[in-house]
PDB file of C-alpha atoms in Angstrom:
ATOM      1  CA  UNK A   1      -0.840-123.211 -37.672  1.00 70.00           C
ATOM      2  CA  UNK A   2      -4.069-125.089 -36.139  1.00 81.00           C
ATOM      3  CA  UNK A   3      -6.355-122.459 -37.817  1.00 93.00           C
ATOM      4  CA  UNK A   4      -9.952-121.446 -35.640  1.00 96.00           C
ATOM      5  CA  UNK A   5     -10.307-124.270 -32.761  1.00 96.00           C
ATOM      6  CA  UNK A   6     -13.765-124.515 -30.890  1.00 97.00           C
ATOM      7  CA  UNK A   7     -14.240-126.371 -27.942  1.00 97.00           C
ATOM      8  CA  UNK A   8     -16.059-128.617 -27.648  1.00 97.00           C
ATOM      9  CA  UNK A   9     -17.442-130.131 -30.507  1.00 96.00           C
ATOM     10  CA  UNK A  10     -21.005-131.441 -28.553  1.00 96.00           C
ATOM     11  CA  UNK A  11     -22.476-130.211 -25.404  1.00 97.00           C
ATOM     12  CA  UNK A  12     -26.686-131.341 -23.922  1.00 97.00           C
ATOM     13  CA  UNK A  13     -27.119-128.489 -21.603  1.00 97.00           C
ATOM     14  CA  UNK A  14     -30.761-128.623 -19.240  1.00 97.00           C
ATOM     15  CA  UNK A  15     -32.562-125.383 -19.114  1.00 97.00           C
ATOM     16  CA  UNK A  16     -30.972-122.636 -17.772  1.00 97.00           C
ATOM     17  CA  UNK A  17     -27.611-124.048 -17.203  1.00 97.00           C
ATOM     18  CA  UNK A  18     -24.565-121.500 -18.494  1.00 96.00           C
ATOM     19  CA  UNK A  19     -21.621-122.185 -20.156  1.00 96.00           C
ATOM     20  CA  UNK A  20     -18.809-120.065 -21.976  1.00 98.00           C
ATOM     21  CA  UNK A  21     -17.924-122.040 -25.777  1.00 98.00           C
ATOM     22  CA  UNK A  22     -14.148-121.010 -25.930  1.00 98.00           C
ATOM     23  CA  UNK A  23     -13.052-120.205 -29.328  1.00 98.00           C
ATOM     24  CA  UNK A  24      -9.522-119.996 -29.500  1.00 98.00           C
ATOM     25  CA  UNK A  25      -7.285-118.445 -32.993  1.00 97.00           C
ATOM     26  CA  UNK A  26      -3.547-118.510 -34.309  1.00 95.00           C
ATOM     27  CA  UNK A  27      -3.135-116.646 -37.294  1.00 94.00           C
ATOM     28  CA  UNK A  28      -3.163-113.140 -35.551  1.00 93.00           C
ATOM     29  CA  UNK A  29      -6.336-112.391 -37.037  1.00 93.00           C
ATOM     30  CA  UNK A  30      -8.037-109.509 -34.803  1.00 92.00           C
ATOM     31  CA  UNK A  31     -11.464-109.857 -36.631  1.00 91.00           C
ATOM     32  CA  UNK A  32     -13.216-112.278 -34.864  1.00 93.00           C
ATOM     33  CA  UNK A  33     -17.123-113.671 -35.169  1.00 93.00           C
ATOM     34  CA  UNK A  34     -19.549-115.699 -33.403  1.00 95.00           C
ATOM     35  CA  UNK A  35     -22.646-117.426 -35.584  1.00 93.00           C
ATOM     36  CA  UNK A  36     -25.453-119.683 -34.904  1.00 94.00           C
ATOM     37  CA  UNK A  37     -26.905-122.183 -37.263  1.00 92.00           C
ATOM     38  CA  UNK A  38     -30.622-123.916 -36.059  1.00 91.00           C
ATOM     39  CA  UNK A  39     -31.138-127.181 -38.606  1.00 85.00           C
ATOM     40  CA  UNK A  40     -31.515-125.945 -42.403  1.00 80.00           C
ATOM     41  CA  UNK A  41     -30.570-123.026 -42.354  1.00 83.00           C
ATOM     42  CA  UNK A  42     -28.140-118.933 -43.199  1.00 84.00           C
ATOM     43  CA  UNK A  43     -25.739-118.639 -40.158  1.00 87.00           C
ATOM     44  CA  UNK A  44     -26.739-115.541 -38.165  1.00 89.00           C
ATOM     45  CA  UNK A  45     -23.783-113.229 -36.812  1.00 89.00           C
ATOM     46  CA  UNK A  46     -24.105-112.720 -33.050  1.00 93.00           C
ATOM     47  CA  UNK A  47     -21.295-111.058 -32.261  1.00 93.00           C
ATOM     48  CA  UNK A  48     -17.911-109.776 -33.867  1.00 91.00           C
ATOM     49  CA  UNK A  49     -15.209-107.765 -31.915  1.00 92.00           C
ATOM     50  CA  UNK A  50     -12.658-105.818 -34.326  1.00 89.00           C
ATOM     51  CA  UNK A  51      -9.565-106.282 -31.676  1.00 92.00           C
ATOM     52  CA  UNK A  52      -8.667-106.734 -28.370  1.00 94.00           C
ATOM     53  CA  UNK A  53     -10.947-104.771 -25.912  1.00 94.00           C
ATOM     54  CA  UNK A  54     -13.391-104.486 -28.661  1.00 93.00           C
ATOM     55  CA  UNK A  55     -17.041-106.236 -28.982  1.00 94.00           C
ATOM     56  CA  UNK A  56     -20.016-105.751 -31.145  1.00 91.00           C
ATOM     57  CA  UNK A  57     -23.695-107.015 -31.403  1.00 91.00           C
ATOM     58  CA  UNK A  58     -24.683-108.540 -34.567  1.00 89.00           C
ATOM     59  CA  UNK A  59     -28.523-109.711 -35.185  1.00 87.00           C
ATOM     60  CA  UNK A  60     -28.887-112.814 -33.113  1.00 92.00           C
ATOM     61  CA  UNK A  61     -26.780-111.618 -29.860  1.00 95.00           C
ATOM     62  CA  UNK A  62     -29.807-112.034 -26.851  1.00 96.00           C
ATOM     63  CA  UNK A  63     -28.858-114.488 -24.370  1.00 96.00           C
ATOM     64  CA  UNK A  64     -25.640-114.848 -24.975  1.00 97.00           C
ATOM     65  CA  UNK A  65     -21.813-112.522 -24.219  1.00 97.00           C
ATOM     66  CA  UNK A  66     -18.523-112.344 -25.340  1.00 97.00           C
ATOM     67  CA  UNK A  67     -15.218-110.974 -24.645  1.00 95.00           C
ATOM     68  CA  UNK A  68     -11.982-110.275 -25.891  1.00 97.00           C
ATOM     69  CA  UNK A  69      -9.238-110.295 -23.120  1.00 96.00           C
ATOM     70  CA  UNK A  70      -6.834-111.252 -26.299  1.00 96.00           C
ATOM     71  CA  UNK A  71      -6.061-111.562 -30.539  1.00 96.00           C
ATOM     72  CA  UNK A  72      -6.340-115.272 -30.047  1.00 97.00           C
ATOM     73  CA  UNK A  73      -9.349-115.602 -27.318  1.00 97.00           C
ATOM     74  CA  UNK A  74     -13.347-115.115 -28.193  1.00 98.00           C
ATOM     75  CA  UNK A  75     -15.482-117.422 -25.090  1.00 98.00           C
ATOM     76  CA  UNK A  76     -18.806-116.930 -26.284  1.00 98.00           C
ATOM     77  CA  UNK A  77     -21.064-117.504 -22.698  1.00 98.00           C
ATOM     78  CA  UNK A  78     -24.719-118.223 -22.439  1.00 96.00           C
ATOM     79  CA  UNK A  79     -25.801-117.175 -19.068  1.00 90.00           C
ATOM     80  CA  UNK A  80     -29.740-118.996 -18.854  1.00 94.00           C
ATOM     81  CA  UNK A  81     -30.009-121.454 -21.812  1.00 96.00           C
ATOM     82  CA  UNK A  82     -32.992-122.041 -23.306  1.00 96.00           C
ATOM     83  CA  UNK A  83     -34.730-124.676 -25.440  1.00 96.00           C
ATOM     84  CA  UNK A  84     -34.041-121.964 -28.535  1.00 96.00           C
ATOM     85  CA  UNK A  85     -30.644-122.065 -27.893  1.00 97.00           C
ATOM     86  CA  UNK A  86     -29.852-124.866 -29.751  1.00 97.00           C
ATOM     87  CA  UNK A  87     -28.117-124.667 -32.728  1.00 97.00           C
ATOM     88  CA  UNK A  88     -24.577-125.435 -33.975  1.00 96.00           C
ATOM     89  CA  UNK A  89     -22.610-121.715 -33.258  1.00 98.00           C
ATOM     90  CA  UNK A  90     -19.169-121.610 -35.938  1.00 97.00           C
ATOM     91  CA  UNK A  91     -16.897-119.244 -34.943  1.00 97.00           C
ATOM     92  CA  UNK A  92     -14.431-117.363 -37.868  1.00 94.00           C
ATOM     93  CA  UNK A  93     -11.978-114.752 -38.239  1.00 93.00           C
ATOM     94  CA  UNK A  94      -9.999-112.965 -40.468  1.00 89.00           C
ATOM     95  CA  UNK A  95      -7.090-110.218 -40.765  1.00 85.00           C
ATOM     96  CA  UNK A  96      -9.041-106.984 -41.104  1.00 74.00           C
ATOM     97  CA  UNK A  97     -11.084-107.416 -44.837  1.00 70.00           C
ATOM     98  CA  UNK A  98      -9.665-110.144 -46.286  1.00 81.00           C
ATOM     99  CA  UNK A  99     -12.511-113.464 -46.182  1.00 86.00           C
ATOM    100  CA  UNK A 100     -13.111-115.466 -42.762  1.00 89.00           C
ATOM    101  CA  UNK A 101     -11.230-118.311 -41.572  1.00 92.00           C
ATOM    102  CA  UNK A 102     -14.276-120.788 -40.015  1.00 95.00           C
ATOM    103  CA  UNK A 103     -14.808-123.648 -37.296  1.00 96.00           C
ATOM    104  CA  UNK A 104     -15.682-126.900 -36.897  1.00 94.00           C
ATOM    105  CA  UNK A 105     -18.657-125.979 -34.810  1.00 97.00           C
ATOM    106  CA  UNK A 106     -20.577-126.533 -31.608  1.00 97.00           C
ATOM    107  CA  UNK A 107     -22.663-127.910 -31.943  1.00 97.00           C
ATOM    108  CA  UNK A 108     -25.526-127.421 -28.342  1.00 97.00           C
ATOM    109  CA  UNK A 109     -28.285-129.025 -27.680  1.00 97.00           C
ATOM    110  CA  UNK A 110     -30.652-127.566 -24.526  1.00 97.00           C
ATOM    111  CA  UNK A 111     -33.193-129.932 -23.128  1.00 96.00           C
TER     112      UNK A 111
ATOM    113  CA  UNK B   1     -26.272-105.445 -47.287  1.00 60.00           C
ATOM    114  CA  UNK B   2     -27.447-105.599 -50.306  1.00 61.00           C
ATOM    115  CA  UNK B   3     -30.093-108.652 -50.568  1.00 83.00           C
ATOM    116  CA  UNK B   4     -28.992-111.582 -52.346  1.00 91.00           C
ATOM    117  CA  UNK B   5     -31.244-114.308 -54.486  1.00 93.00           C
ATOM    118  CA  UNK B   6     -29.651-118.023 -55.633  1.00 95.00           C
ATOM    119  CA  UNK B   7     -31.790-121.520 -56.493  1.00 96.00           C
ATOM    120  CA  UNK B   8     -32.942-123.895 -53.635  1.00 95.00           C
ATOM    121  CA  UNK B   9     -30.661-126.465 -54.589  1.00 96.00           C
ATOM    122  CA  UNK B  10     -29.491-127.910 -58.419  1.00 97.00           C
ATOM    123  CA  UNK B  11     -27.351-131.430 -59.909  1.00 97.00           C
ATOM    124  CA  UNK B  12     -25.126-132.098 -61.475  1.00 96.00           C
ATOM    125  CA  UNK B  13     -23.516-135.130 -63.225  1.00 97.00           C
ATOM    126  CA  UNK B  14     -20.013-135.693 -61.891  1.00 97.00           C
ATOM    127  CA  UNK B  15     -17.131-134.706 -64.718  1.00 97.00           C
ATOM    128  CA  UNK B  16     -19.306-131.691 -65.531  1.00 97.00           C
ATOM    129  CA  UNK B  17     -19.280-128.300 -65.082  1.00 97.00           C
ATOM    130  CA  UNK B  18     -21.602-126.770 -62.172  1.00 98.00           C
ATOM    131  CA  UNK B  19     -22.859-123.107 -62.722  1.00 98.00           C
ATOM    132  CA  UNK B  20     -23.855-121.778 -59.620  1.00 98.00           C
ATOM    133  CA  UNK B  21     -25.877-118.755 -60.023  1.00 97.00           C
ATOM    134  CA  UNK B  22     -26.616-115.708 -57.176  1.00 96.00           C
ATOM    135  CA  UNK B  23     -28.848-112.265 -58.883  1.00 95.00           C
ATOM    136  CA  UNK B  24     -28.019-109.120 -55.933  1.00 92.00           C
ATOM    137  CA  UNK B  25     -30.017-106.513 -57.961  1.00 92.00           C
ATOM    138  CA  UNK B  26     -30.038-104.017 -54.800  1.00 89.00           C
ATOM    139  CA  UNK B  27     -25.770-104.430 -55.155  1.00 89.00           C
ATOM    140  CA  UNK B  28     -24.347-101.020 -54.553  1.00 86.00           C
ATOM    141  CA  UNK B  29     -20.957-100.274 -56.004  1.00 86.00           C
ATOM    142  CA  UNK B  30     -18.479-100.424 -53.027  1.00 84.00           C
ATOM    143  CA  UNK B  31     -19.622-104.006 -52.705  1.00 86.00           C
ATOM    144  CA  UNK B  32     -17.698-107.119 -53.316  1.00 89.00           C
ATOM    145  CA  UNK B  33     -19.753-110.824 -54.659  1.00 92.00           C
ATOM    146  CA  UNK B  34     -18.099-113.747 -52.215  1.00 91.00           C
ATOM    147  CA  UNK B  35     -18.753-117.223 -52.544  1.00 95.00           C
ATOM    148  CA  UNK B  36     -17.849-119.243 -49.163  1.00 95.00           C
ATOM    149  CA  UNK B  37     -19.862-123.406 -49.050  1.00 96.00           C
ATOM    150  CA  UNK B  38     -20.591-125.329 -46.263  1.00 94.00           C
ATOM    151  CA  UNK B  39     -19.716-128.950 -46.694  1.00 93.00           C
ATOM    152  CA  UNK B  40     -21.965-131.612 -45.035  1.00 86.00           C
ATOM    153  CA  UNK B  41     -22.347-129.542 -41.483  1.00 76.00           C
ATOM    154  CA  UNK B  42     -18.899-127.920 -41.314  1.00 90.00           C
ATOM    155  CA  UNK B  43     -17.642-124.619 -40.596  1.00 93.00           C
ATOM    156  CA  UNK B  44     -17.735-122.066 -43.499  1.00 93.00           C
ATOM    157  CA  UNK B  45     -15.112-122.922 -47.053  1.00 95.00           C
ATOM    158  CA  UNK B  46     -14.658-119.343 -48.563  1.00 94.00           C
ATOM    159  CA  UNK B  47     -13.786-120.122 -52.374  1.00 96.00           C
ATOM    160  CA  UNK B  48     -13.894-116.165 -54.014  1.00 96.00           C
ATOM    161  CA  UNK B  49     -14.618-113.626 -54.271  1.00 93.00           C
ATOM    162  CA  UNK B  50     -14.691-110.137 -57.018  1.00 93.00           C
ATOM    163  CA  UNK B  51     -15.484-107.499 -56.735  1.00 92.00           C
ATOM    164  CA  UNK B  52     -15.968-106.060 -60.701  1.00 91.00           C
ATOM    165  CA  UNK B  53     -14.109-108.274 -62.758  1.00 87.00           C
ATOM    166  CA  UNK B  54     -13.793-112.130 -63.294  1.00 94.00           C
ATOM    167  CA  UNK B  55     -12.083-113.792 -60.905  1.00 96.00           C
ATOM    168  CA  UNK B  56     -11.064-116.757 -60.334  1.00 97.00           C
ATOM    169  CA  UNK B  57      -7.977-119.440 -58.895  1.00 96.00           C
ATOM    170  CA  UNK B  58      -7.628-122.929 -58.028  1.00 95.00           C
ATOM    171  CA  UNK B  59     -10.455-124.081 -56.767  1.00 94.00           C
ATOM    172  CA  UNK B  60     -13.444-122.047 -58.415  1.00 97.00           C
ATOM    173  CA  UNK B  61     -14.134-119.277 -61.051  1.00 98.00           C
ATOM    174  CA  UNK B  62     -16.556-116.005 -60.722  1.00 98.00           C
ATOM    175  CA  UNK B  63     -18.497-115.449 -63.472  1.00 97.00           C
ATOM    176  CA  UNK B  64     -20.235-111.229 -62.393  1.00 97.00           C
ATOM    177  CA  UNK B  65     -21.961-109.675 -65.488  1.00 96.00           C
ATOM    178  CA  UNK B  66     -21.093-106.140 -66.322  1.00 95.00           C
ATOM    179  CA  UNK B  67     -23.765-104.594 -64.053  1.00 95.00           C
ATOM    180  CA  UNK B  68     -23.367-106.570 -60.797  1.00 95.00           C
ATOM    181  CA  UNK B  69     -26.617-107.012 -60.978  1.00 94.00           C
ATOM    182  CA  UNK B  70     -25.741-111.197 -61.197  1.00 95.00           C
ATOM    183  CA  UNK B  71     -23.360-113.906 -60.658  1.00 96.00           C
ATOM    184  CA  UNK B  72     -22.056-117.028 -61.432  1.00 97.00           C
ATOM    185  CA  UNK B  73     -19.477-119.613 -59.499  1.00 98.00           C
ATOM    186  CA  UNK B  74     -18.514-121.658 -62.078  1.00 98.00           C
ATOM    187  CA  UNK B  75     -16.607-124.944 -60.563  1.00 97.00           C
ATOM    188  CA  UNK B  76     -14.239-126.184 -63.210  1.00 96.00           C
ATOM    189  CA  UNK B  77     -15.005-129.980 -63.770  1.00 95.00           C
ATOM    190  CA  UNK B  78     -16.799-130.665 -60.302  1.00 96.00           C
ATOM    191  CA  UNK B  79     -16.194-133.941 -58.038  1.00 97.00           C
ATOM    192  CA  UNK B  80     -18.829-135.338 -55.566  1.00 97.00           C
ATOM    193  CA  UNK B  81     -16.761-133.518 -52.785  1.00 95.00           C
ATOM    194  CA  UNK B  82     -18.542-130.825 -54.506  1.00 97.00           C
ATOM    195  CA  UNK B  83     -21.864-131.938 -52.820  1.00 97.00           C
ATOM    196  CA  UNK B  84     -21.957-128.906 -49.980  1.00 97.00           C
ATOM    197  CA  UNK B  85     -24.130-125.883 -50.370  1.00 95.00           C
ATOM    198  CA  UNK B  86     -23.077-122.473 -51.302  1.00 97.00           C
ATOM    199  CA  UNK B  87     -23.305-119.683 -50.209  1.00 94.00           C
ATOM    200  CA  UNK B  88     -23.645-116.349 -52.338  1.00 94.00           C
ATOM    201  CA  UNK B  89     -23.031-113.229 -50.481  1.00 90.00           C
ATOM    202  CA  UNK B  90     -22.321-109.703 -51.623  1.00 87.00           C
ATOM    203  CA  UNK B  91     -20.847-107.074 -48.419  1.00 81.00           C
ATOM    204  CA  UNK B  92     -18.518-104.329 -48.004  1.00 73.00           C
ATOM    205  CA  UNK B  93     -15.480-104.904 -47.093  1.00 64.00           C
ATOM    206  CA  UNK B  94     -14.100-101.794 -44.646  1.00 58.00           C
ATOM    207  CA  UNK B  95     -12.724-101.710 -41.082  1.00 47.00           C
ATOM    208  CA  UNK B  96     -15.697-102.098 -39.534  1.00 53.00           C
ATOM    209  CA  UNK B  97     -14.989-106.300 -40.407  1.00 51.00           C
ATOM    210  CA  UNK B  98     -16.467-108.621 -42.683  1.00 55.00           C
ATOM    211  CA  UNK B  99     -19.689-108.670 -41.300  1.00 65.00           C
ATOM    212  CA  UNK B 100     -20.684-111.190 -43.745  1.00 72.00           C
ATOM    213  CA  UNK B 101     -24.905-112.022 -44.105  1.00 74.00           C
ATOM    214  CA  UNK B 102     -25.603-115.602 -44.587  1.00 79.00           C
ATOM    215  CA  UNK B 103     -28.526-116.912 -46.242  1.00 77.00           C
ATOM    216  CA  UNK B 104     -30.069-120.392 -47.930  1.00 80.00           C
ATOM    217  CA  UNK B 105     -27.804-120.731 -50.285  1.00 91.00           C
ATOM    218  CA  UNK B 106     -27.960-123.454 -53.140  1.00 96.00           C
ATOM    219  CA  UNK B 107     -27.325-127.198 -51.982  1.00 95.00           C
ATOM    220  CA  UNK B 108     -25.009-128.573 -54.438  1.00 98.00           C
ATOM    221  CA  UNK B 109     -25.852-132.581 -54.947  1.00 97.00           C
ATOM    222  CA  UNK B 110     -23.045-134.041 -58.038  1.00 97.00           C
ATOM    223  CA  UNK B 111     -24.189-137.134 -59.039  1.00 97.00           C
ATOM    224  CA  UNK B 112     -22.161-140.115 -60.135  1.00 95.00           C
TER     225      UNK B 112
END
């Protein structure tokens, strides 16, 4: 049982490039989330999903897109990377209202 | 969701109890209090949660005041590995999912 797995662990992007942050969970959780954490700050919710085929915006969705075609996977897409998107990205999952399980993050730098 | 207020930082001696306070004076009757911690940029880790009764598990105890306007997380015998940022969050547990909002948290430093 690996829990929540995020790839890659680190990435450097040039301004305007695009990439997909991968997140997969093997706990059969129906809820999945993407958060970002800027240095010295708390986490902010980007997008969440309550089940396959259903996604919704969180607090800071601009510049990102998500999809949820399976229960296990919840990728986060950055289309035109900007320096303001330099952050650590955490994916999480939960079963209904149970506590969240987090991955170990993807550290993204946009230069 | 109700806003929470936590001290920015706290120190605790190794082996002593760490008591981390949280104020949530605008909490609603159906909002739970959750505690998570984040060790050195790892993903946050769930610790404990409660509604109005005190709760205890293998990691910590949660004491919620009778008026529910504040709570305290207690780590009974802090170790160096408990050095982390601790987040207190209040949230309604509903079918829309636990969309927890994390504030700045309390940076706990456990010292030898």
